[in-house]
Short mmCIF file of C-alpha atoms in Angstrom, two decimals:
data_model
loop_
_atom_site.label_atom_id
_atom_site.label_comp_id
_atom_site.label_asym_id
_atom_site.label_seq_id
_atom_site.Cartn_x
_atom_site.Cartn_y
_atom_site.Cartn_z
CA UNK A 1 93.21 80.86 105.83
CA UNK A 2 95.68 83.16 107.58
CA UNK A 3 95.74 86.79 106.49
CA UNK A 4 98.83 87.58 104.40
CA UNK A 5 100.90 90.58 105.48
CA UNK A 6 103.82 92.27 103.73
CA UNK A 7 106.40 94.31 105.65
CA UNK A 8 108.64 96.66 103.66
CA UNK A 9 111.32 98.29 105.83
CA UNK A 10 115.07 98.77 105.42
CA UNK A 11 115.73 98.26 109.16
CA UNK A 12 116.35 94.61 109.99
CA UNK A 13 115.22 94.96 113.60
CA UNK A 14 111.87 96.42 112.49
CA UNK A 15 111.30 93.59 110.01
CA UNK A 16 112.25 90.98 112.61
CA UNK A 17 110.08 92.53 115.33
CA UNK A 18 107.02 92.91 113.11
CA UNK A 19 107.41 89.43 111.69
CA UNK A 20 107.78 87.84 115.14
CA UNK A 21 104.79 89.64 116.66
CA UNK A 22 102.53 88.96 113.68
CA UNK A 23 103.50 85.33 113.18
CA UNK A 24 102.81 84.69 116.87
CA UNK A 25 99.24 85.83 116.15
CA UNK A 26 98.89 83.37 113.27
CA UNK A 27 99.42 85.74 110.34
CA UNK A 28 101.40 84.73 107.24
CA UNK A 29 104.21 87.26 106.84
CA UNK A 30 106.62 88.20 104.05
CA UNK A 31 109.29 90.89 104.35
CA UNK A 32 111.26 93.10 101.97
CA UNK A 33 114.26 95.27 102.84
CA UNK A 34 114.14 97.70 99.92
CA UNK A 35 111.93 99.35 97.33
CA UNK A 36 112.67 96.90 94.52
CA UNK A 37 112.01 93.77 96.58
CA UNK A 38 108.80 95.27 97.93
CA UNK A 39 107.56 96.02 94.41
CA UNK A 40 108.45 92.52 93.24
CA UNK A 41 106.56 90.84 96.07
CA UNK A 42 103.51 92.99 95.37
CA UNK A 43 103.71 92.08 91.69
CA UNK A 44 104.08 88.35 92.35
CA UNK A 45 101.74 87.80 95.31
CA UNK A 46 98.56 89.09 96.91
CA UNK A 47 98.54 90.53 100.42
CA UNK A 48 95.75 91.50 102.79
CA UNK A 49 97.79 94.23 104.50
CA UNK A 50 101.02 96.11 103.82
CA UNK A 51 103.26 97.77 106.40
CA UNK A 52 105.45 100.26 104.54
CA UNK A 53 108.31 102.41 105.82
CA UNK A 54 108.21 105.97 104.51
CA UNK A 55 112.00 106.03 104.11
CA UNK A 56 113.65 103.05 102.43
CA UNK A 57 117.31 104.04 102.38
CA UNK A 58 117.54 106.66 99.65
CA UNK A 59 114.14 105.70 98.25
CA UNK A 60 110.67 106.73 99.35
CA UNK A 61 108.06 104.22 100.41
CA UNK A 62 105.48 106.58 98.95
CA UNK A 63 106.53 105.28 95.53
CA UNK A 64 105.14 101.87 96.47
CA UNK A 65 102.04 103.50 97.96
CA UNK A 66 101.40 105.35 94.69
CA UNK A 67 101.85 102.14 92.72
CA UNK A 68 99.41 100.29 94.98
CA UNK A 69 96.77 102.95 94.32
CA UNK A 70 97.44 103.10 90.58
CA UNK A 71 97.13 99.32 90.26
CA UNK A 72 93.84 99.31 92.16
CA UNK A 73 95.14 97.07 94.95
CA UNK A 74 92.60 97.21 97.79
CA UNK A 75 94.91 96.05 100.58
CA UNK A 76 95.19 98.71 103.31
CA UNK A 77 98.64 100.24 103.73
CA UNK A 78 99.98 101.29 107.13
CA UNK A 79 102.97 103.64 107.00
CA UNK A 80 105.86 103.06 109.42
CA UNK A 81 107.39 106.34 110.47
CA UNK A 82 109.55 108.17 112.95
CA UNK A 83 108.28 111.75 112.68
CA UNK A 84 106.71 112.42 109.28
CA UNK A 85 106.81 115.90 107.80
CA UNK A 86 103.44 117.49 107.13
CA UNK A 87 103.99 117.35 103.37
CA UNK A 88 104.87 113.64 103.48
CA UNK A 89 101.89 112.87 105.69
CA UNK A 90 99.54 114.76 103.38
CA UNK A 91 100.86 112.89 100.35
CA UNK A 92 100.44 109.54 102.09
CA UNK A 93 96.83 110.40 102.94
CA UNK A 94 96.22 111.52 99.35
CA UNK A 95 97.37 108.14 98.11
CA UNK A 96 95.14 106.29 100.53
CA UNK A 97 97.33 105.23 103.46
CA UNK A 98 95.10 103.60 106.07
CA UNK A 99 97.10 104.64 109.14
CA UNK A 100 100.53 105.41 110.62
CA UNK A 101 102.43 103.38 113.16
CA UNK A 102 105.24 105.26 114.95
CA UNK A 103 108.70 104.05 115.88
CA UNK A 104 109.57 102.60 118.30
CA UNK A 105 106.84 100.03 117.65
CA UNK A 106 104.92 98.65 120.60
CA UNK A 107 103.47 95.14 120.25
CA UNK A 108 100.02 96.15 121.49
CA UNK A 109 99.81 99.05 119.04
CA UNK A 110 101.03 96.92 116.14
CA UNK A 111 98.42 94.22 116.76
CA UNK A 112 95.66 96.78 117.29
CA UNK A 113 96.39 98.54 113.99
CA UNK A 114 96.67 95.17 112.24
CA UNK A 115 93.22 94.09 113.43
CA UNK A 116 91.69 97.44 112.49
CA UNK A 117 93.20 97.37 109.01
CA UNK A 118 92.13 93.79 108.30
CA UNK A 119 88.62 94.48 109.62
CA UNK A 120 88.48 97.51 107.33
CA UNK A 121 89.50 95.40 104.32
CA UNK A 122 86.90 92.75 105.15
CA UNK A 123 84.18 95.38 105.43
CA UNK A 124 85.12 96.88 102.06
CA UNK A 125 85.06 93.44 100.43
CA UNK A 126 81.68 92.59 101.99
CA UNK A 127 80.23 95.91 100.81
CA UNK A 128 81.59 95.34 97.30
CA UNK A 129 80.10 91.82 97.20
CA UNK A 130 76.75 93.20 98.36
CA UNK A 131 76.91 95.98 95.76
CA UNK A 132 77.68 93.53 92.96
CA UNK A 133 74.77 91.29 93.97
CA UNK A 134 72.38 94.22 94.04
CA UNK A 135 73.69 95.39 90.68
CA UNK A 136 73.11 91.93 89.20
CA UNK A 137 69.54 91.86 90.53
CA UNK A 138 68.94 95.39 89.24
CA UNK A 139 70.33 94.57 85.81
CA UNK A 140 68.61 91.18 85.35
CA UNK A 141 65.18 91.93 86.84
CA UNK A 142 62.28 91.52 84.40
CA UNK A 143 60.50 94.47 86.00
CA UNK A 144 61.45 97.98 85.05
CA UNK A 145 63.20 99.75 87.93
CA UNK A 146 63.74 103.47 88.34
CA UNK A 147 65.68 105.07 91.19
CA UNK A 148 65.00 108.76 91.72
CA UNK A 149 65.93 111.46 94.18
CA UNK A 150 63.28 113.07 96.37
CA UNK A 151 62.51 115.56 93.59
CA UNK A 152 61.70 112.60 91.27
CA UNK A 153 64.82 113.20 89.21
CA UNK A 154 65.93 109.91 87.64
CA UNK A 155 69.25 108.65 89.02
CA UNK A 156 69.29 105.13 87.57
CA UNK A 157 67.16 102.78 85.50
CA UNK A 158 67.59 99.20 84.36
CA UNK A 159 67.33 97.58 80.93
CA UNK A 160 63.76 96.41 81.50
CA UNK A 161 62.66 99.99 82.19
CA UNK A 162 64.31 101.12 78.96
CA UNK A 163 62.42 98.47 77.00
CA UNK A 164 59.04 99.24 78.58
CA UNK A 165 59.29 102.97 77.91
CA UNK A 166 61.58 102.99 74.87
CA UNK A 167 64.11 105.25 76.55
CA UNK A 168 67.86 105.27 77.13
CA UNK A 169 70.38 106.76 79.56
CA UNK A 170 69.46 110.26 78.37
CA UNK A 171 66.52 110.15 80.78
CA UNK A 172 68.95 110.18 83.73
CA UNK A 173 68.92 113.58 85.38
CA UNK A 174 65.38 114.43 84.22
CA UNK A 175 62.38 114.75 86.51
CA UNK A 176 59.55 112.30 85.88
CA UNK A 177 57.00 115.10 85.86
CA UNK A 178 58.97 116.95 83.17
CA UNK A 179 58.72 114.13 80.63
CA UNK A 180 56.45 114.25 77.61
CA UNK A 181 52.94 113.48 78.87
CA UNK A 182 52.07 111.84 75.56
CA UNK A 183 53.25 108.46 74.30
CA UNK A 184 55.20 105.88 76.27
CA UNK A 185 56.12 108.28 79.10
CA UNK A 186 52.52 109.20 79.88
CA UNK A 187 52.19 106.42 82.48
CA UNK A 188 55.32 107.59 84.29
CA UNK A 189 54.01 111.15 84.38
CA UNK A 190 50.74 109.89 85.88
CA UNK A 191 52.67 107.84 88.39
CA UNK A 192 54.71 110.84 89.49
CA UNK A 193 51.45 112.51 90.51
CA UNK A 194 50.63 109.48 92.69
CA UNK A 195 54.02 109.68 94.40
CA UNK A 196 53.51 113.36 95.15
CA UNK A 197 50.17 112.44 96.70
CA UNK A 198 52.07 110.02 98.98
CA UNK A 199 50.45 106.85 97.61
CA UNK A 200 53.48 104.76 98.51
CA UNK A 201 53.95 101.00 98.62
CA UNK A 202 50.64 100.23 96.90
CA UNK A 203 50.23 98.65 93.49
CA UNK A 204 48.59 100.77 90.82
CA UNK A 205 47.53 99.51 87.44
CA UNK A 206 47.51 102.05 84.69
CA UNK A 207 46.89 102.01 80.99
CA UNK A 208 49.55 103.47 78.75
CA UNK A 209 51.12 103.38 75.31
CA UNK A 210 54.11 101.22 74.37
CA UNK A 211 57.09 102.55 72.38
CA UNK A 212 55.50 100.89 69.33
CA UNK A 213 52.31 102.88 69.88
CA UNK A 214 50.31 99.92 71.16
CA UNK A 215 48.17 99.90 74.28
CA UNK A 216 49.91 98.41 77.30
CA UNK A 217 48.87 97.77 80.88
CA UNK A 218 51.37 98.46 83.61
CA UNK A 219 51.45 97.88 87.34
CA UNK A 220 53.52 100.40 89.25
CA UNK A 221 54.82 100.44 92.81
CA UNK A 222 56.79 103.10 94.68
CA UNK A 223 58.85 102.67 97.82
CA UNK A 224 60.63 105.56 99.53
CA UNK A 225 64.36 105.55 100.22
CA UNK A 226 64.92 106.87 103.72
CA UNK A 227 67.84 108.02 105.83
CA UNK A 228 68.46 106.52 109.26
CA UNK A 229 66.41 109.30 110.85
CA UNK A 230 63.45 108.60 108.56
CA UNK A 231 63.89 111.42 106.03
CA UNK A 232 63.00 110.69 102.40
CA UNK A 233 65.91 111.04 99.98
CA UNK A 234 64.45 109.30 96.96
CA UNK A 235 62.23 106.56 95.57
CA UNK A 236 62.46 103.15 93.98
CA UNK A 237 59.82 102.73 91.27
CA UNK A 238 59.03 99.23 90.02
CA UNK A 239 57.07 98.84 86.78
CA UNK A 240 55.71 95.57 85.45
CA UNK A 241 54.30 95.16 81.95
CA UNK A 242 51.14 93.08 82.37
CA UNK A 243 50.24 93.19 78.69
CA UNK A 244 52.53 90.27 77.90
#
């Protein structure tokens, strides 16, 4: 399916030139000559990319840019400009403009910016899809999962972890080794000692106490989170209740 592009500019020759160049490349193009028509098209249809003139007659294209951000529209916006003032440029950046394209518009530059903007949108969408899938796995896993920083301070935990240890979100921000060493947290405190000793990636089975005060047997695994240059910046802890 062809990428959909909206052009909002009050100059007819700009609209015609952009539309011709982009349609020749197989893009689906809509144009608007003023602020109101641009807003209406954005309200009625979805676009993958928006080219937006900073000056639309007596109106400012930044009004549309602000609306795009406020509505959470993820389409990149490329501002069309002659010579923007520093204040205008700063405001456009603040509201998330992807890039500028100067007048007069050269075909090669237009197509280059178009490809870059659409590639950027695709990357954002792929990252969001990946994040949502990971979040679903994290949320639905039967094993308890803790994510900590390198100081063993809890950053996130899933529902299964809350059930195993009888805790809630209040544990976020606390170090594992600062938790109460009695009761349901005792196993986590023991496990934090193993992590400090660098026993990573192995499975350890420990005996602990459930939130109900009953004996439970847990298997625990730790895997380091590393930067590209191999530096630790946290851990993923996976806990399985083997008492069930």
